[in-house]
Structure formats: structure tokens, C-alpha cells
Tab-separated table of C-alpha atoms in Angstrom:
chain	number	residue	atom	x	y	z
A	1	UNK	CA	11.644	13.997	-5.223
A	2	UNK	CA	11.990	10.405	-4.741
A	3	UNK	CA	11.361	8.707	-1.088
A	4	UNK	CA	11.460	5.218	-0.137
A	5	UNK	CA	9.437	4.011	3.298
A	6	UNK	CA	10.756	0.491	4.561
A	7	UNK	CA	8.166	-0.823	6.877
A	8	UNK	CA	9.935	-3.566	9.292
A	9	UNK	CA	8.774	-6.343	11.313
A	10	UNK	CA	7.066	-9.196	11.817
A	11	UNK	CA	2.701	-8.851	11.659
A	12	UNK	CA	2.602	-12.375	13.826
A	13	UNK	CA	4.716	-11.252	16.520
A	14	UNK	CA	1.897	-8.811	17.897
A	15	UNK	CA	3.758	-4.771	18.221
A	16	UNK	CA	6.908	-6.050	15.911
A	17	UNK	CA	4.595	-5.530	12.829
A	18	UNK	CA	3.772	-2.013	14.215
A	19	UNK	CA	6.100	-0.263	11.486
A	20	UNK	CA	3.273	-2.341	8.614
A	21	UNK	CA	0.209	-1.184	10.527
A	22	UNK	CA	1.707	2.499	10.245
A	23	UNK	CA	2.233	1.941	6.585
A	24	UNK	CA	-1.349	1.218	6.024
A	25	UNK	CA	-2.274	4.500	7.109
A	26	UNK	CA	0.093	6.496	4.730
A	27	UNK	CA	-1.682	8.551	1.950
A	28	UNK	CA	-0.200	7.042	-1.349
A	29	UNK	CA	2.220	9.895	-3.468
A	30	UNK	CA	3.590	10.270	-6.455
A	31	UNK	CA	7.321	9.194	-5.548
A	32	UNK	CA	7.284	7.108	-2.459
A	33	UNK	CA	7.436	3.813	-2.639
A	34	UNK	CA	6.857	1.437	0.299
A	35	UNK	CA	8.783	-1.680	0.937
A	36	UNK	CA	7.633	-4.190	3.460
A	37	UNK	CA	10.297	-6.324	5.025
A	38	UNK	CA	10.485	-8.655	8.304
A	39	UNK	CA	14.094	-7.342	8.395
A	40	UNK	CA	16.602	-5.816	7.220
A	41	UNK	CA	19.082	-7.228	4.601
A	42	UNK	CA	21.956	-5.936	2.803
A	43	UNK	CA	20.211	-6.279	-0.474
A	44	UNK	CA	17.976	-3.826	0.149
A	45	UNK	CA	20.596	-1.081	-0.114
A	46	UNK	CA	20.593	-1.572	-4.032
A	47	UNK	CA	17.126	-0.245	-3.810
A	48	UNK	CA	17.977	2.969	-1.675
A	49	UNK	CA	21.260	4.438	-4.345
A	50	UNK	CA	17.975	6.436	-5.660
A	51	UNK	CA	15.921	7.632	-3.007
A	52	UNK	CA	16.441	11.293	-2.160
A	53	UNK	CA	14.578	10.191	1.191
A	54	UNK	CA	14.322	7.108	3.126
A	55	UNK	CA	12.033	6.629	6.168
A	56	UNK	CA	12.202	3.161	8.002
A	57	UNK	CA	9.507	2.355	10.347
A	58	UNK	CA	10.461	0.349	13.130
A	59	UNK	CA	9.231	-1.597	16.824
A	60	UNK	CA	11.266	0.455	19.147
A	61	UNK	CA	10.408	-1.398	23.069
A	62	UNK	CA	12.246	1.567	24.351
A	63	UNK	CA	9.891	3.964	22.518
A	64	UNK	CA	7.118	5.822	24.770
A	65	UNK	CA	5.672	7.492	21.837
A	66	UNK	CA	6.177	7.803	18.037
A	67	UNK	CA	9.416	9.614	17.424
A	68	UNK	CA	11.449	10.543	14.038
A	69	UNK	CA	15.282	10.821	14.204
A	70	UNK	CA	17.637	11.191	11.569
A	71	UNK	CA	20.012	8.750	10.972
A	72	UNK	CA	23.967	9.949	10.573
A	73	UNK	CA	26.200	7.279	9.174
A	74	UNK	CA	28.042	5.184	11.459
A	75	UNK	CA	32.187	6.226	12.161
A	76	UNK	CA	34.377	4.326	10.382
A	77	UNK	CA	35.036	0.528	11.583
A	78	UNK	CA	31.483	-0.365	12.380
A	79	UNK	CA	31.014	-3.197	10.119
A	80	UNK	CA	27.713	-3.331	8.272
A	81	UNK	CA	27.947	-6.773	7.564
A	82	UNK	CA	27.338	-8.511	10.903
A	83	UNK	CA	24.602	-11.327	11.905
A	84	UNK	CA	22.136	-7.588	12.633
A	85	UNK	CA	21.826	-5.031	10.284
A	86	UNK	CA	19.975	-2.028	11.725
A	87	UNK	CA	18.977	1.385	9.586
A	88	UNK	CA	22.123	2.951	9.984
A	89	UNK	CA	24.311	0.327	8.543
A	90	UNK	CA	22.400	-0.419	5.813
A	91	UNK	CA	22.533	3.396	5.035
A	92	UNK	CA	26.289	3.074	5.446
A	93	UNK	CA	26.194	0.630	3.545
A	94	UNK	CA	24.600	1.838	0.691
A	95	UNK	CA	26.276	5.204	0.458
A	96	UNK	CA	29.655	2.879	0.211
A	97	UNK	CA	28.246	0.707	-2.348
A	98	UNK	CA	25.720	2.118	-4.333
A	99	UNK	CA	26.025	5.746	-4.022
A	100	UNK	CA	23.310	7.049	-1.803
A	101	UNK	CA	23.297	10.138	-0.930
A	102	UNK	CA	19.621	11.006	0.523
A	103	UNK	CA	18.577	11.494	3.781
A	104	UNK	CA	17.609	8.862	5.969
A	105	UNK	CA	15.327	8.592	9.040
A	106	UNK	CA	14.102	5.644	11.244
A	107	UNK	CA	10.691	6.153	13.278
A	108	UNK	CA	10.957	4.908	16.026
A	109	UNK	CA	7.220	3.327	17.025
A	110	UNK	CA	5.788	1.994	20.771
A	111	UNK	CA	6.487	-1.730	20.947
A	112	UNK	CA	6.281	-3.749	24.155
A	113	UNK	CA	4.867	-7.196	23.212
A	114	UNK	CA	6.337	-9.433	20.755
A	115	UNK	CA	4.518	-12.371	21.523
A	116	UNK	CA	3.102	-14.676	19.294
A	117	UNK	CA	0.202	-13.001	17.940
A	118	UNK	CA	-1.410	-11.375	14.453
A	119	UNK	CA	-2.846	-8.391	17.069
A	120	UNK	CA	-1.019	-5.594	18.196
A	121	UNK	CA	-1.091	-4.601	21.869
A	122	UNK	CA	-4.172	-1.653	22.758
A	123	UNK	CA	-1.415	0.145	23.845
A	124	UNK	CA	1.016	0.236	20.020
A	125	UNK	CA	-2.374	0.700	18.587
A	126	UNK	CA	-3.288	3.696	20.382
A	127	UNK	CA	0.266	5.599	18.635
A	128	UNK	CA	-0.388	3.953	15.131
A	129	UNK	CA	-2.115	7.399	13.919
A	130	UNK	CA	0.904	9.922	15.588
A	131	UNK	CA	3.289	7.619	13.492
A	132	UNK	CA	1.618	7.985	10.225
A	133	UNK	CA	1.123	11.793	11.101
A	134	UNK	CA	5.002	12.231	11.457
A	135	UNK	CA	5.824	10.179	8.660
A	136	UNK	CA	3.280	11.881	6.388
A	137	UNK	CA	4.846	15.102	7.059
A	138	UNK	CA	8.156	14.825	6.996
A	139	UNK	CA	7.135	12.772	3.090
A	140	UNK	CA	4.973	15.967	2.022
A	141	UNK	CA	7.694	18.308	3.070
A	142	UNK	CA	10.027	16.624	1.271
A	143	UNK	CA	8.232	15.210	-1.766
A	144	UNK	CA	6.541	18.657	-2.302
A	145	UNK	CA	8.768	21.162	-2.004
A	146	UNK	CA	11.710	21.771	-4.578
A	147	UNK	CA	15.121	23.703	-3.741
């Protein structure tokens, strides 16, 4: 099994890099591979067509606590190439163009201050280790087991 974890955000805009500080935690295994990016482009769908699994970590300001939600692609007409590109279009995107067929999820990871600043708020950093616990299981159970 094959996953690929996209950590996203900015590390100087304080809880925007909270999806990197989550990916520090993560127990390395065989067959994940971590990609850090400020945000998301349509290039990186190339590197998805592969991956049976694809987590993206992610700031979420409307997040009260670490949450993981698969992502369904978007209907029809929603245009992945816009000025935003958010986890779901890029997975639409690559299942168009490159054949992906995996799962995808986004965790979604307490954000409130974006300010200028290396340091996340007390607050993100007190749901850092719930994130990597979700994330971490949802990778063994899926990098593990075998159909």
C-alpha cells in the first residue's frame, strides 16, 4: 500500500504551518511519503496517479479540534483550475488527468492565528498530538492491512 501525506501551509504565518508541525510527529513507514507544500498546485496531482491513499493536512480556522473527513470528488462543472485550488479539486483533478483512483482525506487541524509569526498559537499546539494520532491511524490501517 502506497500513501502520500501533503502537509500545507505556511511555518511563518504562526497556526497556517500547523498541517508541518503535525507532520513532524508522524512515525516514518514503509510507503508513505510526505510532501511539504505552502499550497496547493495543480502539479502536484502528477504525484498522487499512484497513491492508494492521500491524507492532506490542513489550517482549518473553523476547526475546534482535529478532525479527518473524506474527500468525494467535486460534481461536474466545478473547475479545478481557478486562482484556489483546495484538496478536493486537486483530487478531481488528478483522477481526470492522471488516473487516481485512491482515497483521499483532508485533516482538518485548529487554526485561529495567521499572523506573522514562526510560533504557533498555545492553543493549535495543544491539538498537534490528536492530529498525528488520527493521521497515524487511519496510515497504519491502511498501509498494513491487505484485501
Amino acid at each position: 500500500m502506497s500513501a502520500l501525506v501533503i502537509a500545507i501551509g505556511n511555518r511563518l504565518r504562526a497556526d497556517d504551518g500547523v498541517g508541518h508541525h503535525v507532520a513532524d510527529l508522524l512515525d516514518p513507514m514503509p510507503g508513505v511519503t510526505l510532501l511539504r507544500v505552502h499550497q496547493l498546485t495543480p502539479e502536484i496531482a502528477a504525484g498522487m496517479q499512484s497513491a492508494e491513499t492521500v491524507i492532506f493536512l490542513d489550517a482549518d480556522p473553523g476547526a475546534d479540534v482535529p478532525s479527518l473527513d473524506r474527500i468525494a470528488e467535486p460534481a461536474e462543472g466545478g473547475g479545478p483550475f481557478s486562482h484556489s485550488m483546495n484538496p478536493a479539486t486537486l483530487v478531481a483533478l488528478s483522477a481526470r488527468l492522471y488516473g487516481f483512483r485512491g482515497e483521499a482525506w483532508l485533516c482538518r487541524l485548529y487554526a485561529r492565528d495567521f499572523s506573522a509569526s514562526p510560533e504557533i498559537s498555545p492553543e493549535a499546539a495543544a491539538h498537534l498530538q490528536e492530529g498525528a494520532r488520527l493521521v497515524q491511524q487511519l496510515l497504519e490501517a491502511r498501509c498494513t492491512s491487505r484485501p
